[in-house]
């Protein structure tokens, strides 16, 4: 089976940096995705990692360590609009290559 | 329209009603998905269609019946639902389900079963 853990809630200050962690246990890891979901809206794709290391995309970066079953999403220069839920999802080859999601981390950015 | 659209955005129904949720993708993708998102729970995959053929039914009760007439449209027919079926139902699409392709989500239908 799949077991994906991420913190339920986080709070950070506008302009600061925040790191959202995700740990996972899967039988056939085949990639990890991060999605952003504002309340009442569709999840939107942020990043994809399949190899170890850091992927940078503007203010957002995502890191993966396959040996540790660990990823994080790093948000820099936080803005109020970054207040949202951040979903970690793992693709599992033994699960028909389907995506398995964590419960999401609700981030609140305060002035 | 672009991306993935879903209608209706909100739906309230009684347990004896029959209703349908509609999803349309304008991305030229071949795979479509239904997910259920309940409060404080992970997104749960319900159904997967690849080139109009159902490839996954994740132990979903028969009161949920999917239909995929073509690669651009996906329906979820609902009948005799239970209050615990109240949730956000999300549709997604991707180029195919068998690669690292990104899934793109629609805005969802907020379903309330009375």
PDB file of C-alpha atoms in Angstrom:
ATOM      1  CA  UNK A   1       0.000   0.000   0.000  1.00  0.00           C
ATOM      2  CA  UNK A   2       0.879   3.650   0.066  1.00  0.00           C
ATOM      3  CA  UNK A   3       1.444   5.842   3.103  1.00  0.00           C
ATOM      4  CA  UNK A   4       1.921   9.559   2.532  1.00  0.00           C
ATOM      5  CA  UNK A   5       2.362  11.972   5.425  1.00  0.00           C
ATOM      6  CA  UNK A   6       2.485  15.752   5.515  1.00  0.00           C
ATOM      7  CA  UNK A   7       1.735  18.273   8.256  1.00  0.00           C
ATOM      8  CA  UNK A   8      -1.887  19.319   8.517  1.00  0.00           C
ATOM      9  CA  UNK A   9      -1.347  23.033   8.960  1.00  0.00           C
ATOM     10  CA  UNK A  10       1.445  25.614   8.812  1.00  0.00           C
ATOM     11  CA  UNK A  11       1.606  29.360   9.294  1.00  0.00           C
ATOM     12  CA  UNK A  12       4.270  31.671   7.901  1.00  0.00           C
ATOM     13  CA  UNK A  13       4.864  35.374   7.500  1.00  0.00           C
ATOM     14  CA  UNK A  14       4.629  37.336   4.273  1.00  0.00           C
ATOM     15  CA  UNK A  15       8.071  37.655   2.662  1.00  0.00           C
ATOM     16  CA  UNK A  16       9.485  34.689   4.550  1.00  0.00           C
ATOM     17  CA  UNK A  17      10.472  31.187   3.402  1.00  0.00           C
ATOM     18  CA  UNK A  18       8.495  28.069   4.297  1.00  0.00           C
ATOM     19  CA  UNK A  19       9.283  24.395   3.798  1.00  0.00           C
ATOM     20  CA  UNK A  20       6.485  21.834   3.579  1.00  0.00           C
ATOM     21  CA  UNK A  21       7.631  18.253   4.110  1.00  0.00           C
ATOM     22  CA  UNK A  22       6.207  15.037   2.738  1.00  0.00           C
ATOM     23  CA  UNK A  23       7.262  11.511   3.610  1.00  0.00           C
ATOM     24  CA  UNK A  24       6.039   8.469   1.768  1.00  0.00           C
ATOM     25  CA  UNK A  25       6.206   4.695   1.701  1.00  0.00           C
ATOM     26  CA  UNK A  26       5.380   2.986  -1.573  1.00  0.00           C
ATOM     27  CA  UNK A  27       6.249  -0.297  -3.250  1.00  0.00           C
ATOM     28  CA  UNK A  28       6.972   1.043  -6.715  1.00  0.00           C
ATOM     29  CA  UNK A  29       7.854   4.730  -6.592  1.00  0.00           C
ATOM     30  CA  UNK A  30       7.515   6.367  -9.981  1.00  0.00           C
ATOM     31  CA  UNK A  31       7.478  10.093  -9.305  1.00  0.00           C
ATOM     32  CA  UNK A  32       6.224  12.685  -6.845  1.00  0.00           C
ATOM     33  CA  UNK A  33       3.989  15.665  -7.565  1.00  0.00           C
ATOM     34  CA  UNK A  34       3.133  18.793  -5.637  1.00  0.00           C
ATOM     35  CA  UNK A  35      -0.177  20.539  -6.223  1.00  0.00           C
ATOM     36  CA  UNK A  36      -1.583  23.803  -4.872  1.00  0.00           C
ATOM     37  CA  UNK A  37      -5.276  24.020  -4.057  1.00  0.00           C
ATOM     38  CA  UNK A  38      -6.999  27.238  -3.050  1.00  0.00           C
ATOM     39  CA  UNK A  39     -10.243  26.833  -1.153  1.00  0.00           C
ATOM     40  CA  UNK A  40     -13.070  25.892  -3.494  1.00  0.00           C
ATOM     41  CA  UNK A  41     -10.789  25.625  -6.507  1.00  0.00           C
ATOM     42  CA  UNK A  42      -9.070  22.930  -8.569  1.00  0.00           C
ATOM     43  CA  UNK A  43      -5.695  21.578  -7.533  1.00  0.00           C
ATOM     44  CA  UNK A  44      -3.065  23.077  -9.837  1.00  0.00           C
ATOM     45  CA  UNK A  45       0.228  21.449 -10.710  1.00  0.00           C
ATOM     46  CA  UNK A  46       3.343  22.930  -9.121  1.00  0.00           C
ATOM     47  CA  UNK A  47       6.191  20.487  -9.570  1.00  0.00           C
ATOM     48  CA  UNK A  48       7.286  16.966 -10.432  1.00  0.00           C
ATOM     49  CA  UNK A  49      10.314  15.042  -9.163  1.00  0.00           C
ATOM     50  CA  UNK A  50      11.354  11.561 -10.203  1.00  0.00           C
ATOM     51  CA  UNK A  51      15.122  11.771  -9.615  1.00  0.00           C
ATOM     52  CA  UNK A  52      16.897  12.857  -6.446  1.00  0.00           C
ATOM     53  CA  UNK A  53      17.667  16.510  -6.090  1.00  0.00           C
ATOM     54  CA  UNK A  54      16.178  19.956  -6.262  1.00  0.00           C
ATOM     55  CA  UNK A  55      13.881  21.283  -8.967  1.00  0.00           C
ATOM     56  CA  UNK A  56      13.554  25.059  -8.982  1.00  0.00           C
ATOM     57  CA  UNK A  57      10.728  26.964 -10.596  1.00  0.00           C
ATOM     58  CA  UNK A  58      10.614  30.629  -9.700  1.00  0.00           C
ATOM     59  CA  UNK A  59       9.673  31.139  -6.055  1.00  0.00           C
ATOM     60  CA  UNK A  60       8.875  27.444  -5.663  1.00  0.00           C
ATOM     61  CA  UNK A  61      11.369  24.582  -5.379  1.00  0.00           C
ATOM     62  CA  UNK A  62      10.839  20.892  -4.741  1.00  0.00           C
ATOM     63  CA  UNK A  63      13.340  18.395  -3.413  1.00  0.00           C
ATOM     64  CA  UNK A  64      13.324  14.615  -3.516  1.00  0.00           C
ATOM     65  CA  UNK A  65      15.319  11.906  -1.749  1.00  0.00           C
ATOM     66  CA  UNK A  66      14.150   8.491  -2.908  1.00  0.00           C
ATOM     67  CA  UNK A  67      16.331   6.594  -0.441  1.00  0.00           C
ATOM     68  CA  UNK A  68      14.706   8.456   2.451  1.00  0.00           C
ATOM     69  CA  UNK A  69      11.191   8.511   1.006  1.00  0.00           C
ATOM     70  CA  UNK A  70      11.179  12.250   1.531  1.00  0.00           C
ATOM     71  CA  UNK A  71      10.289  15.381  -0.370  1.00  0.00           C
ATOM     72  CA  UNK A  72       9.797  19.008   0.483  1.00  0.00           C
ATOM     73  CA  UNK A  73       8.273  22.010  -1.209  1.00  0.00           C
ATOM     74  CA  UNK A  74      10.065  25.286  -0.565  1.00  0.00           C
ATOM     75  CA  UNK A  75       8.212  28.547  -1.029  1.00  0.00           C
ATOM     76  CA  UNK A  76      10.290  31.743  -1.022  1.00  0.00           C
ATOM     77  CA  UNK A  77       9.253  35.386  -0.701  1.00  0.00           C
ATOM     78  CA  UNK A  78       5.850  34.346   0.548  1.00  0.00           C
ATOM     79  CA  UNK A  79       2.849  36.314  -0.656  1.00  0.00           C
ATOM     80  CA  UNK A  80      -0.644  36.442   0.785  1.00  0.00           C
ATOM     81  CA  UNK A  81      -1.951  34.633  -2.291  1.00  0.00           C
ATOM     82  CA  UNK A  82       0.203  31.623  -1.363  1.00  0.00           C
ATOM     83  CA  UNK A  83      -2.301  30.818   1.384  1.00  0.00           C
ATOM     84  CA  UNK A  84      -3.673  27.495   0.159  1.00  0.00           C
ATOM     85  CA  UNK A  85      -3.469  23.744   0.677  1.00  0.00           C
ATOM     86  CA  UNK A  86      -0.421  21.996  -0.741  1.00  0.00           C
ATOM     87  CA  UNK A  87      -0.920  18.394  -1.787  1.00  0.00           C
ATOM     88  CA  UNK A  88       1.858  15.840  -2.057  1.00  0.00           C
ATOM     89  CA  UNK A  89       1.097  12.952  -4.427  1.00  0.00           C
ATOM     90  CA  UNK A  90       3.126   9.868  -5.274  1.00  0.00           C
ATOM     91  CA  UNK A  91       2.830   7.758  -8.395  1.00  0.00           C
ATOM     92  CA  UNK A  92       3.108   4.067  -7.644  1.00  0.00           C
ATOM     93  CA  UNK A  93       3.907   1.528 -10.336  1.00  0.00           C
ATOM     94  CA  UNK A  94       2.397  -1.263  -8.270  1.00  0.00           C
ATOM     95  CA  UNK A  95      -0.777   0.802  -7.996  1.00  0.00           C
ATOM     96  CA  UNK A  96      -1.352   0.869 -11.747  1.00  0.00           C
ATOM     97  CA  UNK A  97       0.738   4.030 -11.888  1.00  0.00           C
ATOM     98  CA  UNK A  98      -2.038   5.925 -10.176  1.00  0.00           C
ATOM     99  CA  UNK A  99      -1.489   8.971  -8.003  1.00  0.00           C
ATOM    100  CA  UNK A 100      -1.829   8.592  -4.248  1.00  0.00           C
ATOM    101  CA  UNK A 101      -2.334  11.803  -2.323  1.00  0.00           C
ATOM    102  CA  UNK A 102      -1.520  12.961   1.166  1.00  0.00           C
ATOM    103  CA  UNK A 103      -4.148  14.847   3.148  1.00  0.00           C
ATOM    104  CA  UNK A 104      -2.586  18.174   2.213  1.00  0.00           C
ATOM    105  CA  UNK A 105      -0.943  20.938   4.223  1.00  0.00           C
ATOM    106  CA  UNK A 106      -2.984  24.061   4.751  1.00  0.00           C
ATOM    107  CA  UNK A 107      -0.625  27.043   4.664  1.00  0.00           C
ATOM    108  CA  UNK A 108      -1.713  30.378   6.077  1.00  0.00           C
ATOM    109  CA  UNK A 109       0.400  33.413   5.210  1.00  0.00           C
ATOM    110  CA  UNK A 110       0.061  36.260   7.688  1.00  0.00           C
ATOM    111  CA  UNK A 111       1.133  39.893   7.260  1.00  0.00           C
TER     112      UNK A 111
ATOM    113  CA  UNK B   1     -13.005  27.236 -22.829  1.00  0.00           C
ATOM    114  CA  UNK B   2      -9.657  25.862 -21.810  1.00  0.00           C
ATOM    115  CA  UNK B   3      -8.472  23.206 -19.395  1.00  0.00           C
ATOM    116  CA  UNK B   4     -10.879  20.960 -17.539  1.00  0.00           C
ATOM    117  CA  UNK B   5     -14.424  22.102 -16.825  1.00  0.00           C
ATOM    118  CA  UNK B   6     -17.037  20.549 -14.562  1.00  0.00           C
ATOM    119  CA  UNK B   7     -20.750  21.105 -14.179  1.00  0.00           C
ATOM    120  CA  UNK B   8     -22.573  21.714 -12.007  1.00  0.00           C
ATOM    121  CA  UNK B   9     -20.272  23.423  -9.515  1.00  0.00           C
ATOM    122  CA  UNK B  10     -22.697  22.777  -6.662  1.00  0.00           C
ATOM    123  CA  UNK B  11     -25.350  20.093  -6.285  1.00  0.00           C
ATOM    124  CA  UNK B  12     -27.765  19.293  -3.491  1.00  0.00           C
ATOM    125  CA  UNK B  13     -29.734  16.091  -3.809  1.00  0.00           C
ATOM    126  CA  UNK B  14     -31.879  13.775  -1.782  1.00  0.00           C
ATOM    127  CA  UNK B  15     -31.023  10.153  -1.214  1.00  0.00           C
ATOM    128  CA  UNK B  16     -33.630   8.995  -3.719  1.00  0.00           C
ATOM    129  CA  UNK B  17     -32.647  11.366  -6.509  1.00  0.00           C
ATOM    130  CA  UNK B  18     -30.726  10.575  -9.668  1.00  0.00           C
ATOM    131  CA  UNK B  19     -28.258  13.138 -10.941  1.00  0.00           C
ATOM    132  CA  UNK B  20     -25.189  13.297 -13.157  1.00  0.00           C
ATOM    133  CA  UNK B  21     -21.923  15.162 -12.938  1.00  0.00           C
ATOM    134  CA  UNK B  22     -20.247  16.237 -16.151  1.00  0.00           C
ATOM    135  CA  UNK B  23     -16.602  16.779 -16.962  1.00  0.00           C
ATOM    136  CA  UNK B  24     -15.075  18.043 -20.190  1.00  0.00           C
ATOM    137  CA  UNK B  25     -11.413  18.454 -21.031  1.00  0.00           C
ATOM    138  CA  UNK B  26     -10.114  20.708 -23.799  1.00  0.00           C
ATOM    139  CA  UNK B  27      -6.493  19.563 -23.614  1.00  0.00           C
ATOM    140  CA  UNK B  28      -6.497  16.731 -26.144  1.00  0.00           C
ATOM    141  CA  UNK B  29      -5.748  14.201 -23.410  1.00  0.00           C
ATOM    142  CA  UNK B  30      -6.555  10.504 -23.559  1.00  0.00           C
ATOM    143  CA  UNK B  31      -7.000   9.661 -19.887  1.00  0.00           C
ATOM    144  CA  UNK B  32      -9.654  10.962 -17.514  1.00  0.00           C
ATOM    145  CA  UNK B  33     -10.214  10.414 -13.806  1.00  0.00           C
ATOM    146  CA  UNK B  34     -12.805  10.864 -11.088  1.00  0.00           C
ATOM    147  CA  UNK B  35     -11.605  11.658  -7.561  1.00  0.00           C
ATOM    148  CA  UNK B  36     -13.493  12.180  -4.315  1.00  0.00           C
ATOM    149  CA  UNK B  37     -12.220  14.771  -1.843  1.00  0.00           C
ATOM    150  CA  UNK B  38     -13.705  14.655   1.648  1.00  0.00           C
ATOM    151  CA  UNK B  39     -12.804  16.990   4.479  1.00  0.00           C
ATOM    152  CA  UNK B  40      -9.523  16.083   6.176  1.00  0.00           C
ATOM    153  CA  UNK B  41      -9.022  13.056   3.905  1.00  0.00           C
ATOM    154  CA  UNK B  42      -6.679  12.529   0.967  1.00  0.00           C
ATOM    155  CA  UNK B  43      -8.024  12.678  -2.542  1.00  0.00           C
ATOM    156  CA  UNK B  44      -9.406   9.232  -3.313  1.00  0.00           C
ATOM    157  CA  UNK B  45      -9.195   7.901  -6.840  1.00  0.00           C
ATOM    158  CA  UNK B  46     -12.535   6.484  -7.976  1.00  0.00           C
ATOM    159  CA  UNK B  47     -12.296   5.684 -11.681  1.00  0.00           C
ATOM    160  CA  UNK B  48      -9.757   5.859 -14.495  1.00  0.00           C
ATOM    161  CA  UNK B  49     -10.531   5.885 -18.208  1.00  0.00           C
ATOM    162  CA  UNK B  50      -7.883   5.504 -20.881  1.00  0.00           C
ATOM    163  CA  UNK B  51      -8.982   6.009 -24.488  1.00  0.00           C
ATOM    164  CA  UNK B  52     -12.616   5.714 -23.333  1.00  0.00           C
ATOM    165  CA  UNK B  53     -12.012   2.351 -21.671  1.00  0.00           C
ATOM    166  CA  UNK B  54     -12.322   2.002 -17.920  1.00  0.00           C
ATOM    167  CA  UNK B  55      -9.024   0.767 -16.549  1.00  0.00           C
ATOM    168  CA  UNK B  56      -9.573   1.290 -12.843  1.00  0.00           C
ATOM    169  CA  UNK B  57     -12.500   0.997 -10.485  1.00  0.00           C
ATOM    170  CA  UNK B  58     -11.173   1.625  -7.029  1.00  0.00           C
ATOM    171  CA  UNK B  59     -13.791  -0.424  -5.133  1.00  0.00           C
ATOM    172  CA  UNK B  60     -16.394   2.270  -5.629  1.00  0.00           C
ATOM    173  CA  UNK B  61     -20.012   1.440  -4.645  1.00  0.00           C
ATOM    174  CA  UNK B  62     -22.356   0.771  -7.527  1.00  0.00           C
ATOM    175  CA  UNK B  63     -24.448   3.838  -6.675  1.00  0.00           C
ATOM    176  CA  UNK B  64     -21.692   5.701  -8.565  1.00  0.00           C
ATOM    177  CA  UNK B  65     -21.727   4.864 -12.264  1.00  0.00           C
ATOM    178  CA  UNK B  66     -19.175   6.432 -14.631  1.00  0.00           C
ATOM    179  CA  UNK B  67     -19.588   6.932 -18.348  1.00  0.00           C
ATOM    180  CA  UNK B  68     -16.994   8.011 -20.887  1.00  0.00           C
ATOM    181  CA  UNK B  69     -18.519   8.472 -24.352  1.00  0.00           C
ATOM    182  CA  UNK B  70     -15.299   9.894 -25.810  1.00  0.00           C
ATOM    183  CA  UNK B  71     -11.866  11.029 -24.676  1.00  0.00           C
ATOM    184  CA  UNK B  72     -13.076  14.566 -23.983  1.00  0.00           C
ATOM    185  CA  UNK B  73     -16.127  13.847 -21.848  1.00  0.00           C
ATOM    186  CA  UNK B  74     -16.647  12.008 -18.595  1.00  0.00           C
ATOM    187  CA  UNK B  75     -19.815  11.626 -16.573  1.00  0.00           C
ATOM    188  CA  UNK B  76     -20.542  10.357 -13.093  1.00  0.00           C
ATOM    189  CA  UNK B  77     -24.110   9.164 -12.669  1.00  0.00           C
ATOM    190  CA  UNK B  78     -25.393   9.204  -9.113  1.00  0.00           C
ATOM    191  CA  UNK B  79     -28.357   7.346  -7.632  1.00  0.00           C
ATOM    192  CA  UNK B  80     -29.555   6.468  -4.143  1.00  0.00           C
ATOM    193  CA  UNK B  81     -26.603   8.196  -2.531  1.00  0.00           C
ATOM    194  CA  UNK B  82     -25.926   8.368   1.186  1.00  0.00           C
ATOM    195  CA  UNK B  83     -25.151  11.461   3.284  1.00  0.00           C
ATOM    196  CA  UNK B  84     -21.546  10.249   3.673  1.00  0.00           C
ATOM    197  CA  UNK B  85     -21.176  10.634  -0.089  1.00  0.00           C
ATOM    198  CA  UNK B  86     -21.247  14.403   0.393  1.00  0.00           C
ATOM    199  CA  UNK B  87     -17.864  15.637  -0.829  1.00  0.00           C
ATOM    200  CA  UNK B  88     -16.060  17.529  -3.570  1.00  0.00           C
ATOM    201  CA  UNK B  89     -15.890  15.434  -6.736  1.00  0.00           C
ATOM    202  CA  UNK B  90     -12.936  16.297  -8.904  1.00  0.00           C
ATOM    203  CA  UNK B  91     -12.335  15.339 -12.501  1.00  0.00           C
ATOM    204  CA  UNK B  92      -8.829  15.256 -13.955  1.00  0.00           C
ATOM    205  CA  UNK B  93      -7.201  14.446 -17.261  1.00  0.00           C
ATOM    206  CA  UNK B  94      -3.716  13.562 -18.476  1.00  0.00           C
ATOM    207  CA  UNK B  95      -2.092  12.632 -21.755  1.00  0.00           C
ATOM    208  CA  UNK B  96      -2.042   8.987 -20.685  1.00  0.00           C
ATOM    209  CA  UNK B  97      -2.232   7.243 -17.306  1.00  0.00           C
ATOM    210  CA  UNK B  98       0.852   5.145 -17.800  1.00  0.00           C
ATOM    211  CA  UNK B  99       3.665   7.695 -17.787  1.00  0.00           C
ATOM    212  CA  UNK B 100       4.866  10.593 -15.717  1.00  0.00           C
ATOM    213  CA  UNK B 101       2.239  12.826 -17.314  1.00  0.00           C
ATOM    214  CA  UNK B 102       0.784  15.512 -15.128  1.00  0.00           C
ATOM    215  CA  UNK B 103      -2.870  15.333 -14.222  1.00  0.00           C
ATOM    216  CA  UNK B 104      -4.864  18.511 -14.685  1.00  0.00           C
ATOM    217  CA  UNK B 105      -7.879  19.006 -12.464  1.00  0.00           C
ATOM    218  CA  UNK B 106     -11.228  20.624 -12.929  1.00  0.00           C
ATOM    219  CA  UNK B 107     -12.734  22.918 -10.272  1.00  0.00           C
ATOM    220  CA  UNK B 108     -14.914  20.156  -8.873  1.00  0.00           C
ATOM    221  CA  UNK B 109     -18.567  19.678  -8.027  1.00  0.00           C
ATOM    222  CA  UNK B 110     -19.489  20.248  -4.392  1.00  0.00           C
ATOM    223  CA  UNK B 111     -22.097  17.574  -3.682  1.00  0.00           C
ATOM    224  CA  UNK B 112     -24.385  17.606  -0.666  1.00  0.00           C
ATOM    225  CA  UNK B 113     -26.631  14.603  -0.038  1.00  0.00           C
ATOM    226  CA  UNK B 114     -29.521  15.265   2.305  1.00  0.00           C
TER     227      UNK B 114
END
